[in-house]
mmCIF file of C-alpha atoms in Angstrom:
data_model
loop_
_atom_site.group_PDB
_atom_site.id
_atom_site.type_symbol
_atom_site.label_atom_id
_atom_site.label_comp_id
_atom_site.label_asym_id
_atom_site.label_seq_id
_atom_site.Cartn_x
_atom_site.Cartn_y
_atom_site.Cartn_z
ATOM 1 C CA MET A 14 -10.008 8.954 -7.275
ATOM 2 C CA ASN A 15 -8.361 12.158 -8.399
ATOM 3 C CA ASN A 16 -11.319 14.048 -6.917
ATOM 4 C CA LEU A 17 -10.891 12.204 -3.613
ATOM 5 C CA THR A 18 -7.223 13.097 -3.154
ATOM 6 C CA ALA A 19 -7.651 16.554 -4.691
ATOM 7 C CA THR A 20 -10.362 17.383 -2.156
ATOM 8 C CA LYS A 21 -8.152 16.278 0.731
ATOM 9 C CA THR A 22 -5.201 18.237 -0.634
ATOM 10 C CA SER A 23 -7.196 21.437 -1.111
ATOM 11 C CA PHE A 24 -8.704 21.189 2.363
ATOM 12 C CA ILE A 25 -5.311 20.837 4.064
ATOM 13 C CA LEU A 26 -3.625 23.578 2.035
ATOM 14 C CA SER A 27 -6.498 26.026 2.568
ATOM 15 C CA LYS A 28 -6.308 25.900 6.349
ATOM 16 C CA GLY A 29 -4.602 28.666 8.312
ATOM 17 C CA THR A 30 -3.766 32.242 7.362
ATOM 18 C CA GLY A 31 -0.595 34.211 6.724
ATOM 19 C CA VAL A 32 2.728 32.453 7.191
ATOM 20 C CA LYS A 33 1.949 28.880 8.242
ATOM 21 C CA CYS A 34 3.612 25.924 9.926
ATOM 22 C CA LEU A 35 2.797 22.262 9.303
ATOM 23 C CA ILE A 36 3.111 19.801 12.175
ATOM 24 C CA PHE A 37 3.056 16.065 11.397
ATOM 25 C CA ASP A 38 3.889 12.735 13.022
ATOM 26 C CA ASP A 39 5.820 9.784 11.594
ATOM 27 C CA THR A 40 2.698 8.347 9.964
ATOM 28 C CA THR A 41 1.371 11.529 8.392
ATOM 29 C CA LYS A 42 4.813 12.581 7.178
ATOM 30 C CA THR A 43 4.694 9.703 4.684
ATOM 31 C CA ILE A 44 0.986 10.113 3.919
ATOM 32 C CA LEU A 45 1.418 13.804 3.091
ATOM 33 C CA SER A 46 4.635 13.390 1.103
ATOM 34 C CA ASN A 47 2.844 10.865 -1.137
ATOM 35 C CA LEU A 48 -0.082 13.206 -1.606
ATOM 36 C CA ILE A 49 1.168 16.799 -1.700
ATOM 37 C CA PRO A 50 4.409 17.995 -3.360
ATOM 38 C CA HIS A 51 6.591 20.247 -1.222
ATOM 39 C CA SER A 52 6.198 23.026 -3.794
ATOM 40 C CA LYS A 53 2.418 23.069 -3.221
ATOM 41 C CA PHE A 54 2.943 23.590 0.489
ATOM 42 C CA LEU A 55 5.244 26.513 -0.272
ATOM 43 C CA ASP A 56 2.723 27.973 -2.723
ATOM 44 C CA SER A 57 0.139 27.867 0.083
ATOM 45 C CA ASP A 58 2.398 29.819 2.500
ATOM 46 C CA PHE A 59 3.678 26.853 4.518
ATOM 47 C CA PHE A 60 7.273 27.711 5.357
ATOM 48 C CA LEU A 61 7.872 25.746 8.552
ATOM 49 C CA PHE A 62 7.654 21.958 8.840
ATOM 50 C CA GLU A 63 7.959 20.302 12.243
ATOM 51 C CA SER A 64 7.491 16.876 13.799
ATOM 52 C CA ILE A 65 5.071 16.593 16.705
ATOM 53 C CA GLU A 66 7.929 14.837 18.521
ATOM 54 C CA ASN A 67 10.067 17.996 18.532
ATOM 55 C CA ARG A 68 9.562 19.837 21.830
ATOM 56 C CA ASN A 69 12.361 22.334 21.237
ATOM 57 C CA LYS A 70 10.588 24.468 18.685
ATOM 58 C CA GLN A 71 11.162 28.207 18.503
ATOM 59 C CA LYS A 72 8.336 30.375 19.890
ATOM 60 C CA LEU A 73 6.610 32.100 16.961
ATOM 61 C CA GLU A 74 3.328 33.542 18.189
ATOM 62 C CA ASN A 75 2.450 35.193 14.862
ATOM 63 C CA ILE A 76 2.495 31.872 13.013
ATOM 64 C CA SER A 77 -0.650 29.877 12.199
ATOM 65 C CA CYS A 78 -0.082 26.144 12.692
ATOM 66 C CA VAL A 79 -1.884 23.347 10.844
ATOM 67 C CA VAL A 80 -1.517 19.996 12.611
ATOM 68 C CA VAL A 81 -2.053 16.816 10.572
ATOM 69 C CA ILE A 82 -1.600 13.781 12.806
ATOM 70 C CA SER A 83 -2.991 10.322 13.502
ATOM 71 C CA PRO A 84 -5.221 9.862 16.584
ATOM 72 C CA ASP A 85 -2.361 7.979 18.280
ATOM 73 C CA SER A 86 -0.418 11.261 18.519
ATOM 74 C CA ILE A 87 -3.068 13.190 20.455
ATOM 75 C CA LYS A 88 -1.091 13.020 23.722
ATOM 76 C CA LYS A 89 1.846 14.695 21.984
ATOM 77 C CA LEU A 90 -0.538 17.373 20.734
ATOM 78 C CA ILE A 91 -1.789 17.975 24.280
ATOM 79 C CA GLU A 92 1.825 18.483 25.383
ATOM 80 C CA GLU A 93 2.258 20.965 22.526
ATOM 81 C CA ILE A 94 -0.744 23.161 23.337
ATOM 82 C CA THR A 95 -0.055 23.300 27.076
ATOM 83 C CA ASP A 96 3.106 25.199 26.130
ATOM 84 C CA PRO A 97 2.275 26.454 22.622
ATOM 85 C CA SER A 98 4.970 27.450 20.159
ATOM 86 C CA TYR A 99 2.552 29.121 17.743
ATOM 87 C CA GLY A 100 -0.318 31.582 17.875
ATOM 88 C CA THR A 101 -3.133 29.360 16.609
ATOM 89 C CA TYR A 102 -3.635 25.662 15.857
ATOM 90 C CA ILE A 103 -5.951 23.971 13.372
ATOM 91 C CA VAL A 104 -5.976 20.229 14.073
ATOM 92 C CA LEU A 105 -6.709 17.635 11.391
ATOM 93 C CA PHE A 106 -6.879 14.008 12.579
ATOM 94 C CA THR A 107 -6.507 11.277 9.969
ATOM 95 C CA ASN A 108 -9.117 9.035 11.570
ATOM 96 C CA THR A 109 -11.826 8.941 14.234
ATOM 97 C CA VAL A 110 -10.702 10.247 17.626
ATOM 98 C CA ASP A 111 -11.963 8.944 20.956
ATOM 99 C CA GLY A 112 -14.406 11.427 22.520
ATOM 100 C CA LEU A 113 -12.695 11.316 25.921
ATOM 101 C CA MET A 114 -9.365 12.230 24.330
ATOM 102 C CA LEU A 115 -10.998 15.186 22.577
ATOM 103 C CA GLU A 116 -12.361 16.357 25.931
ATOM 104 C CA MET A 117 -8.877 16.087 27.399
ATOM 105 C CA LEU A 118 -7.532 18.142 24.484
ATOM 106 C CA ALA A 119 -10.132 20.839 25.133
ATOM 107 C CA ARG A 120 -9.457 20.915 28.900
ATOM 108 C CA ASN A 121 -5.731 21.396 28.304
ATOM 109 C CA ASP A 122 -6.178 24.245 25.832
ATOM 110 C CA PHE A 123 -5.430 26.790 28.568
ATOM 111 C CA TYR A 124 -4.301 29.466 26.121
ATOM 112 C CA GLU A 125 -7.246 28.892 23.751
ATOM 113 C CA VAL A 126 -4.946 28.409 20.777
ATOM 114 C CA VAL A 127 -6.914 25.575 19.128
ATOM 115 C CA GLU A 128 -9.241 27.159 16.569
ATOM 116 C CA GLU A 129 -10.566 24.095 14.745
ATOM 117 C CA VAL A 130 -10.549 20.292 15.044
ATOM 118 C CA HIS A 131 -11.483 18.009 12.137
ATOM 119 C CA GLU A 132 -11.476 14.283 11.350
ATOM 120 C CA ILE A 133 -10.404 14.199 7.705
ATOM 121 C CA TYR A 134 -10.176 10.399 7.170
ATOM 122 C CA LEU A 135 -6.776 10.299 5.517
ATOM 123 C CA ASP A 136 -5.378 7.212 7.229
ATOM 124 C CA TYR A 137 -4.003 5.593 4.072
ATOM 125 C CA TYR A 138 -1.002 5.801 1.752
ATOM 126 C CA LYS A 139 -1.267 6.671 -1.911
ATOM 127 C CA GLN A 140 0.962 4.282 -3.890
ATOM 128 C CA GLU A 141 -0.621 4.917 -7.296
ATOM 129 C CA GLU A 142 -3.681 6.756 -8.554
ATOM 130 C CA ARG A 143 -5.733 3.596 -7.966
ATOM 131 C CA LEU A 144 -3.568 1.718 -5.477
ATOM 132 C CA PHE A 145 -3.526 2.498 -1.762
ATOM 133 C CA THR A 146 -2.148 0.791 1.333
ATOM 134 C CA VAL A 147 -3.797 1.073 4.731
ATOM 135 C CA GLY A 148 -2.805 0.424 8.307
ATOM 136 C CA SER A 149 -4.983 -0.502 11.266
ATOM 137 C CA GLY A 150 -8.226 1.435 10.946
ATOM 138 C CA GLY A 151 -7.241 2.655 7.507
ATOM 139 C CA LEU A 152 -9.884 0.663 5.648
ATOM 140 C CA TYR A 153 -12.635 2.461 7.570
ATOM 141 C CA ALA A 154 -11.009 5.850 6.894
ATOM 142 C CA PHE A 155 -10.724 5.055 3.199
ATOM 143 C CA MET A 156 -14.376 4.071 2.883
ATOM 144 C CA MET A 157 -15.401 7.207 4.772
ATOM 145 C CA SER A 158 -13.359 9.243 2.292
ATOM 146 C CA LEU A 159 -15.325 7.755 -0.592
ATOM 147 C CA GLY A 160 -18.462 9.145 0.991
ATOM 148 C CA ASN A 161 -20.862 6.196 0.663
ATOM 149 C CA ILE A 162 -21.737 3.018 2.547
ATOM 150 C CA PRO A 163 -21.057 0.174 0.088
ATOM 151 C CA THR A 164 -22.471 -3.280 -0.391
ATOM 152 C CA ILE A 165 -19.792 -5.450 1.226
ATOM 153 C CA TYR A 166 -18.836 -8.817 -0.273
ATOM 154 C CA TYR A 167 -16.295 -10.841 1.678
ATOM 155 C CA MET A 168 -14.587 -14.180 2.162
ATOM 156 C CA LYS A 169 -15.800 -16.123 5.213
ATOM 157 C CA LYS A 170 -12.351 -15.792 6.738
ATOM 158 C CA LEU A 171 -12.871 -12.023 6.918
ATOM 159 C CA SER A 172 -16.402 -12.112 8.344
ATOM 160 C CA ASN A 173 -15.441 -10.404 11.621
ATOM 161 C CA LEU A 174 -13.575 -7.618 9.831
ATOM 162 C CA ALA A 175 -16.427 -7.129 7.352
ATOM 163 C CA GLU A 176 -19.106 -7.029 10.061
ATOM 164 C CA GLU A 177 -17.097 -4.600 12.181
ATOM 165 C CA LEU A 178 -16.548 -2.297 9.196
ATOM 166 C CA ASN A 179 -20.218 -2.419 8.228
ATOM 167 C CA THR A 180 -21.294 -1.569 11.781
ATOM 168 C CA LYS A 181 -18.971 1.438 11.976
ATOM 169 C CA LEU A 182 -20.066 2.731 8.566
ATOM 170 C CA SER A 183 -23.733 2.266 9.472
ATOM 171 C CA PHE A 184 -23.350 4.795 12.297
ATOM 172 C CA SER A 185 -22.251 7.453 9.810
ATOM 173 C CA ASN A 186 -24.622 9.775 7.983
ATOM 174 C CA LEU A 187 -23.418 8.619 4.580
ATOM 175 C CA LYS A 188 -25.749 7.596 1.775
ATOM 176 C CA GLU A 189 -25.668 4.106 0.272
ATOM 177 C CA GLY A 190 -23.521 3.413 -2.765
ATOM 178 C CA GLY A 191 -20.577 1.480 -4.171
ATOM 179 C CA GLU A 192 -19.208 -2.040 -3.792
ATOM 180 C CA LEU A 193 -16.417 -3.353 -1.570
ATOM 181 C CA TYR A 194 -14.927 -6.809 -2.179
ATOM 182 C CA MET A 195 -12.789 -8.185 0.647
ATOM 183 C CA PHE A 196 -10.266 -10.981 0.033
ATOM 184 C CA ASP A 197 -7.779 -12.747 2.260
ATOM 185 C CA ARG A 198 -4.362 -13.507 0.784
ATOM 186 C CA SER A 199 -4.821 -17.190 1.611
ATOM 187 C CA PHE A 200 -7.255 -17.591 -1.303
ATOM 188 C CA ASP A 201 -4.262 -17.491 -3.680
ATOM 189 C CA MET A 202 -0.757 -18.188 -2.424
ATOM 190 C CA LEU A 203 0.668 -18.964 -5.870
ATOM 191 C CA THR A 204 0.572 -15.527 -7.507
ATOM 192 C CA PRO A 205 2.956 -13.861 -5.006
ATOM 193 C CA LEU A 206 5.512 -16.617 -5.618
ATOM 194 C CA LEU A 207 5.776 -16.112 -9.375
ATOM 195 C CA TYR A 208 8.283 -13.754 -10.938
ATOM 196 C CA ASP A 209 6.748 -10.641 -12.471
ATOM 197 C CA TRP A 210 8.389 -9.544 -15.729
ATOM 198 C CA LYS A 211 6.722 -6.159 -16.122
ATOM 199 C CA TYR A 212 8.728 -3.002 -15.374
ATOM 200 C CA GLN A 213 6.997 -1.976 -12.154
ATOM 201 C CA GLY A 214 6.767 -5.558 -10.930
ATOM 202 C CA MET A 215 10.486 -6.158 -11.457
ATOM 203 C CA ILE A 216 11.377 -2.949 -9.645
ATOM 204 C CA LYS A 217 9.345 -4.120 -6.640
ATOM 205 C CA GLN A 218 10.975 -7.580 -6.730
ATOM 206 C CA PHE A 219 14.578 -6.477 -6.947
ATOM 207 C CA MET A 220 14.697 -3.022 -5.358
ATOM 208 C CA ASN A 221 13.480 -1.237 -2.267
ATOM 209 C CA TYR A 222 10.370 0.334 -3.806
ATOM 210 C CA ASP A 223 7.709 1.849 -1.578
ATOM 211 C CA ASN A 224 5.572 4.986 -1.475
ATOM 212 C CA GLN A 225 6.524 5.849 -5.072
ATOM 213 C CA ILE A 226 10.239 5.998 -4.179
ATOM 214 C CA VAL A 227 13.009 3.579 -5.193
ATOM 215 C CA SER A 228 16.073 3.286 -2.984
ATOM 216 C CA TYR A 229 19.071 1.756 -4.770
ATOM 217 C CA GLU A 230 22.787 1.910 -3.982
ATOM 218 C CA GLY A 231 22.385 4.894 -1.703
ATOM 219 C CA LYS A 232 20.285 6.899 -4.162
ATOM 220 C CA LEU A 233 16.586 7.754 -4.094
ATOM 221 C CA TYR A 234 14.543 7.792 -7.296
ATOM 222 C CA ASP A 235 11.092 9.373 -7.504
ATOM 223 C CA LEU A 236 8.807 7.277 -9.721
ATOM 224 C CA THR A 237 5.999 9.767 -10.200
ATOM 225 C CA ASP A 238 7.357 10.926 -13.568
ATOM 226 C CA LYS A 239 5.359 10.710 -16.790
ATOM 227 C CA PHE A 240 7.672 8.121 -18.381
ATOM 228 C CA PHE A 241 7.168 5.648 -15.552
ATOM 229 C CA GLN A 242 3.397 6.115 -15.503
ATOM 230 C CA GLU A 243 3.226 5.415 -19.239
ATOM 231 C CA ASN A 244 5.546 2.388 -19.186
ATOM 232 C CA LYS A 245 5.202 0.712 -15.775
ATOM 233 C CA PHE A 246 2.983 -2.101 -17.088
ATOM 234 C CA LYS A 247 5.194 -2.886 -20.095
ATOM 235 C CA ASP A 248 7.700 -5.691 -20.705
ATOM 236 C CA MET A 249 11.373 -4.874 -20.264
ATOM 237 C CA SER A 250 12.015 -4.997 -24.017
ATOM 238 C CA GLU A 251 9.318 -2.378 -24.595
ATOM 239 C CA VAL A 252 10.753 -0.185 -21.840
ATOM 240 C CA SER A 253 14.185 -0.442 -23.488
ATOM 241 C CA GLU A 254 12.705 0.824 -26.746
ATOM 242 C CA GLU A 255 10.990 3.737 -25.000
ATOM 243 C CA ILE A 256 14.227 4.740 -23.242
ATOM 244 C CA ASN A 257 16.042 4.678 -26.593
ATOM 245 C CA LYS A 258 13.353 6.932 -28.061
ATOM 246 C CA MET A 259 13.915 9.418 -25.240
ATOM 247 C CA VAL A 260 17.669 9.359 -25.842
ATOM 248 C CA LYS A 261 17.180 10.111 -29.544
ATOM 249 C CA THR A 262 14.792 12.949 -28.685
ATOM 250 C CA VAL A 263 17.367 14.542 -26.379
ATOM 251 C CA GLU A 264 20.172 14.140 -28.927
ATOM 252 C CA ALA A 265 18.037 15.778 -31.613
ATOM 253 C CA LYS A 266 17.131 18.722 -29.375
ATOM 254 C CA LYS A 267 20.749 19.269 -28.353
ATOM 255 C CA LYS A 268 21.586 19.951 -32.003
ATOM 256 C CA ILE A 269 19.154 22.864 -32.089
ATOM 257 C CA LYS A 270 21.194 26.038 -31.568
ATOM 258 C CA LYS A 271 18.455 28.326 -30.312
ATOM 259 C CA LEU A 272 16.316 26.945 -27.508
ATOM 260 C CA SER A 273 14.050 28.938 -25.230
ATOM 261 C CA LEU A 274 14.564 28.830 -21.468
ATOM 262 C CA GLU A 275 11.500 26.614 -21.148
ATOM 263 C CA GLU A 276 12.873 24.216 -23.777
ATOM 264 C CA ILE A 277 16.237 24.100 -21.989
ATOM 265 C CA ARG A 278 14.456 23.334 -18.716
ATOM 266 C CA GLU A 279 12.415 20.554 -20.347
ATOM 267 C CA LEU A 280 15.566 19.128 -21.938
ATOM 268 C CA SER A 281 17.303 19.050 -18.564
ATOM 269 C CA GLN A 282 14.334 17.279 -16.957
ATOM 270 C CA LEU A 283 14.199 14.762 -19.791
ATOM 271 C CA SER A 284 17.923 14.040 -19.409
ATOM 272 C CA GLN A 285 17.434 13.425 -15.681
ATOM 273 C CA THR A 286 14.535 11.079 -16.436
ATOM 274 C CA ILE A 287 16.721 9.153 -18.889
ATOM 275 C CA ASP A 288 19.566 8.815 -16.367
ATOM 276 C CA LYS A 289 17.144 7.619 -13.686
ATOM 277 C CA HIS A 290 15.438 4.976 -15.784
ATOM 278 C CA MET A 291 18.637 3.790 -17.443
ATOM 279 C CA SER A 292 20.090 3.125 -13.975
ATOM 280 C CA ILE A 293 16.967 1.321 -12.766
ATOM 281 C CA HIS A 294 16.490 -0.582 -16.034
ATOM 282 C CA LYS A 295 20.092 -1.806 -16.103
ATOM 283 C CA ALA A 296 19.984 -2.963 -12.485
ATOM 284 C CA ILE A 297 16.768 -4.970 -12.734
ATOM 285 C CA LEU A 298 17.729 -6.382 -16.136
ATOM 286 C CA ASN A 299 20.902 -7.803 -14.592
ATOM 287 C CA GLU A 300 18.827 -9.343 -11.810
ATOM 288 C CA GLY A 301 16.355 -10.703 -14.337
ATOM 289 C CA LEU A 302 19.055 -12.572 -16.234
ATOM 290 C CA LYS A 303 19.928 -14.448 -13.037
ATOM 291 C CA ILE A 304 16.436 -15.869 -12.597
ATOM 292 C CA LEU A 305 15.527 -16.583 -16.219
ATOM 293 C CA GLU A 306 15.947 -20.363 -15.921
ATOM 294 C CA ILE A 307 13.927 -20.570 -12.710
ATOM 295 C CA SER A 308 11.161 -18.425 -14.169
ATOM 296 C CA GLU A 309 10.880 -20.744 -17.168
ATOM 297 C CA MET A 310 10.687 -23.724 -14.814
ATOM 298 C CA GLU A 311 7.905 -22.019 -12.830
ATOM 299 C CA TYR A 312 5.738 -21.767 -15.916
ATOM 300 C CA GLU A 313 6.459 -25.353 -16.895
ATOM 301 C CA ILE A 314 5.131 -26.394 -13.483
ATOM 302 C CA ILE A 315 2.036 -24.222 -13.913
ATOM 303 C CA GLN A 316 1.381 -25.768 -17.329
ATOM 304 C CA LYS A 317 1.795 -29.212 -15.728
ATOM 305 C CA LYS A 318 4.807 -29.984 -17.897
ATOM 306 C CA PRO A 319 7.528 -30.060 -15.242
ATOM 307 C CA ASN A 320 10.747 -31.988 -15.685
ATOM 308 C CA LYS A 321 11.268 -33.536 -12.269
ATOM 309 C CA LYS A 322 15.001 -34.025 -12.775
ATOM 310 C CA GLU A 323 15.432 -30.404 -13.865
ATOM 311 C CA ILE A 324 13.567 -29.174 -10.799
ATOM 312 C CA GLU A 325 15.755 -31.295 -8.521
ATOM 313 C CA ARG A 326 18.882 -30.076 -10.326
ATOM 314 C CA ILE A 327 18.011 -26.417 -9.758
ATOM 315 C CA ILE A 328 16.933 -26.945 -6.147
ATOM 316 C CA SER A 329 20.173 -28.761 -5.307
ATOM 317 C CA ASN A 330 22.388 -26.223 -7.122
ATOM 318 C CA LYS A 331 24.072 -24.170 -4.375
ATOM 319 C CA GLU A 332 25.073 -21.528 -6.924
ATOM 320 C CA VAL A 333 21.406 -20.595 -7.292
ATOM 321 C CA GLU A 334 20.263 -18.109 -4.643
ATOM 322 C CA GLU A 335 18.712 -19.909 -1.671
ATOM 323 C CA LYS A 336 15.611 -17.724 -1.779
ATOM 324 C CA ALA A 337 15.011 -18.642 -5.435
ATOM 325 C CA ARG A 338 15.398 -22.354 -4.680
ATOM 326 C CA LYS A 339 12.953 -22.133 -1.776
ATOM 327 C CA LYS A 340 10.491 -20.352 -4.005
ATOM 328 C CA LEU A 341 10.669 -23.061 -6.660
ATOM 329 C CA MET A 342 10.164 -25.715 -3.989
ATOM 330 C CA LYS A 343 6.994 -23.976 -2.803
ATOM 331 C CA ILE A 344 5.603 -23.708 -6.329
ATOM 332 C CA SER A 345 6.452 -27.350 -6.961
ATOM 333 C CA SER A 346 4.669 -28.332 -3.744
ATOM 334 C CA PHE A 347 1.431 -26.857 -5.112
ATOM 335 C CA LYS A 348 1.554 -29.446 -7.885
ATOM 336 C CA LYS A 349 1.903 -32.240 -5.347
ATOM 337 C CA GLU A 350 -1.157 -30.832 -3.574
ATOM 338 C CA ASP A 351 -3.025 -31.058 -6.916
ATOM 339 C CA TYR A 352 -3.356 -27.288 -7.220
ATOM 340 C CA LYS A 353 -5.548 -26.562 -10.258
ATOM 341 C CA PHE A 354 -3.021 -24.654 -12.328
ATOM 342 C CA LYS A 355 -4.841 -24.892 -15.649
ATOM 343 C CA LYS A 356 -7.621 -22.581 -14.523
ATOM 344 C CA ASP A 357 -5.001 -19.855 -14.128
ATOM 345 C CA MET A 358 -3.511 -20.198 -17.620
ATOM 346 C CA ASP A 359 -4.603 -18.593 -20.866
ATOM 347 C CA PRO A 360 -2.959 -19.969 -24.037
ATOM 348 C CA LYS A 361 -2.614 -16.450 -25.469
ATOM 349 C CA ILE A 362 -1.598 -14.280 -22.527
ATOM 350 C CA GLY A 363 -0.185 -16.797 -20.040
ATOM 351 C CA TYR A 364 -0.789 -16.790 -16.286
ATOM 352 C CA ILE A 365 -3.920 -15.050 -15.029
ATOM 353 C CA PRO A 366 -4.246 -14.480 -11.264
ATOM 354 C CA PRO A 367 -7.282 -16.215 -9.692
ATOM 355 C CA ILE A 368 -8.654 -12.831 -8.575
ATOM 356 C CA ILE A 369 -9.444 -12.143 -12.246
ATOM 357 C CA LYS A 370 -11.158 -15.419 -13.147
ATOM 358 C CA GLU A 371 -12.729 -16.611 -9.909
ATOM 359 C CA GLY A 372 -12.244 -13.827 -7.382
ATOM 360 C CA LYS A 373 -15.889 -12.864 -6.936
ATOM 361 C CA LYS A 374 -17.264 -16.394 -6.671
ATOM 362 C CA ASN A 375 -18.452 -17.841 -3.360
ATOM 363 C CA LEU A 376 -18.379 -14.538 -1.482
ATOM 364 C CA GLU A 377 -20.692 -13.689 1.401
ATOM 365 C CA VAL A 378 -22.647 -10.433 1.384
ATOM 366 C CA ILE A 379 -23.761 -8.417 4.416
ATOM 367 C CA LYS A 380 -26.512 -6.316 2.894
ATOM 368 C CA GLU A 381 -27.395 -5.376 -0.667
ATOM 369 C CA ARG A 382 -27.397 -1.592 -0.821
ATOM 370 C CA LEU A 383 -28.493 0.978 -3.389
ATOM 371 C CA ASN A 384 -26.341 2.691 -6.060
ATOM 372 C CA LYS A 385 -23.752 -0.074 -6.266
ATOM 373 C CA GLY A 386 -22.316 1.438 -9.428
ATOM 374 C CA ARG A 387 -20.841 4.501 -7.698
ATOM 375 C CA TYR A 388 -17.458 2.814 -7.209
ATOM 376 C CA LYS A 389 -15.811 -0.588 -6.895
ATOM 377 C CA VAL A 390 -13.102 -1.263 -4.324
ATOM 378 C CA ILE A 391 -11.067 -4.469 -4.042
ATOM 379 C CA TYR A 392 -9.424 -4.963 -0.647
ATOM 380 C CA PHE A 393 -6.674 -7.539 -0.016
ATOM 381 C CA HIS A 394 -6.025 -8.576 3.581
ATOM 382 C CA GLY A 395 -2.518 -10.013 3.773
ATOM 383 C CA GLY A 396 -1.128 -8.141 0.799
ATOM 384 C CA VAL A 397 -1.666 -7.543 -2.916
ATOM 385 C CA THR A 398 0.839 -8.145 -5.702
ATOM 386 C CA LEU A 399 1.533 -5.579 -8.395
ATOM 387 C CA ARG A 400 0.564 -8.245 -10.934
ATOM 388 C CA GLU A 401 -2.938 -8.418 -9.441
ATOM 389 C CA TYR A 402 -3.198 -4.640 -9.277
ATOM 390 C CA ARG A 403 -2.106 -4.359 -12.915
ATOM 391 C CA GLU A 404 -4.504 -7.030 -14.159
ATOM 392 C CA LEU A 405 -7.415 -5.465 -12.278
ATOM 393 C CA VAL A 406 -6.955 -1.853 -13.409
ATOM 394 C CA GLU A 407 -6.220 -2.834 -17.007
ATOM 395 C CA ARG A 408 -9.572 -4.634 -17.143
ATOM 396 C CA GLU A 409 -11.543 -2.102 -15.098
ATOM 397 C CA PRO A 410 -9.898 1.347 -15.279
ATOM 398 C CA ASN A 411 -12.169 2.816 -12.587
ATOM 399 C CA ILE A 412 -11.531 0.135 -9.988
ATOM 400 C CA ILE A 413 -9.713 0.993 -6.736
ATOM 401 C CA VAL A 414 -7.301 -1.501 -5.152
ATOM 402 C CA ILE A 415 -6.343 -1.281 -1.486
ATOM 403 C CA ALA A 416 -4.360 -3.610 0.761
ATOM 404 C CA ASP A 417 -2.523 -3.671 4.047
ATOM 405 C CA LYS A 418 0.723 -4.045 2.060
ATOM 406 C CA ILE A 419 2.203 -4.762 -1.364
ATOM 407 C CA VAL A 420 3.871 -8.169 -1.496
ATOM 408 C CA THR A 421 6.293 -10.153 -3.650
ATOM 409 C CA TYR A 422 7.810 -13.617 -3.299
ATOM 410 C CA ASN A 423 10.304 -12.093 -0.843
ATOM 411 C CA ASP A 424 7.506 -11.884 1.730
ATOM 412 C CA PHE A 425 6.720 -15.604 1.518
ATOM 413 C CA VAL A 426 10.037 -17.439 1.248
ATOM 414 C CA ASP A 427 12.122 -15.880 4.047
#
């Protein structure tokens, strides 16, 4: 996966000459910010950054402009080139563009400023190294980026989507290879309802966490740092210990009288990392204490040892958050429907999402293709939980997980 994103990054940064401008739309602004640090743009001579929506740009005819936009923004691009602000334009579309629209673009290039047009298949959002979210058409773009036509396994409910994807890929000149497994969220509605007690999972449950950024109390926290990557799948107690280790490291270094400039810079960065994670850790720990009783009751229900009176007591307790009570009611209703909880429990490690134990059973297949071992992609239609993502990548480090969104219980009880 690193090679996939690295190739895209290098291609974008290499385009244009001299002082360069980057034009983006609302979609690609997020895609690019997740993929390429601002410093890398600067290192590649990008010094101007403009939205395709801005029609009041300064005329700079000596500037080379690289345009990275979704196909939906092509009309805005046509408006731009009919009255160009820059000397030359290199256009990179994130997905397939309609041929008629490309002809219209060419006909309106009166000043012959468009030098190149490419379809770069970047219609997806990088959430983690092996976790991506896609919008409409994004699944096709992602598979095109991988460079092979996979064997597609799918749930019957997704037969139309699977057939459509296979048809589109079959028209490409790609070689066969890889596996794509397509699941609909309806195959497991329990997992999203359960509380997740791992660091990353709790952040997603209790904070506004998307595109590697946490928004909390008016502050933005970037979660691409090394500490988070090393500890995101750990329990809160383990994260507490790791934060304490960092604090002791900083205190020890502060006692050293002679530090190099590089060491001072590293110490400052480490202190900022500590402040960030102490703030996040404290906030989600406080939230976790509020739901401890309900979480314990959830697992009693899963183990088929529920105390009916205790469930009724919690559900009727107005002091308990309404959302939490609704969630417990939904989980309890699964028991009444004779949901087979035991298959999802392991006596040693607790709850195991169905995707791990039974996910690949009873799937349809379109066509068995060659070189299936090139890659394995799991696609969730209707959302994936961070618990499922974690369980999948911990078992198969080379797996790729994609979904139309990342979900928690908040998405199912409102």
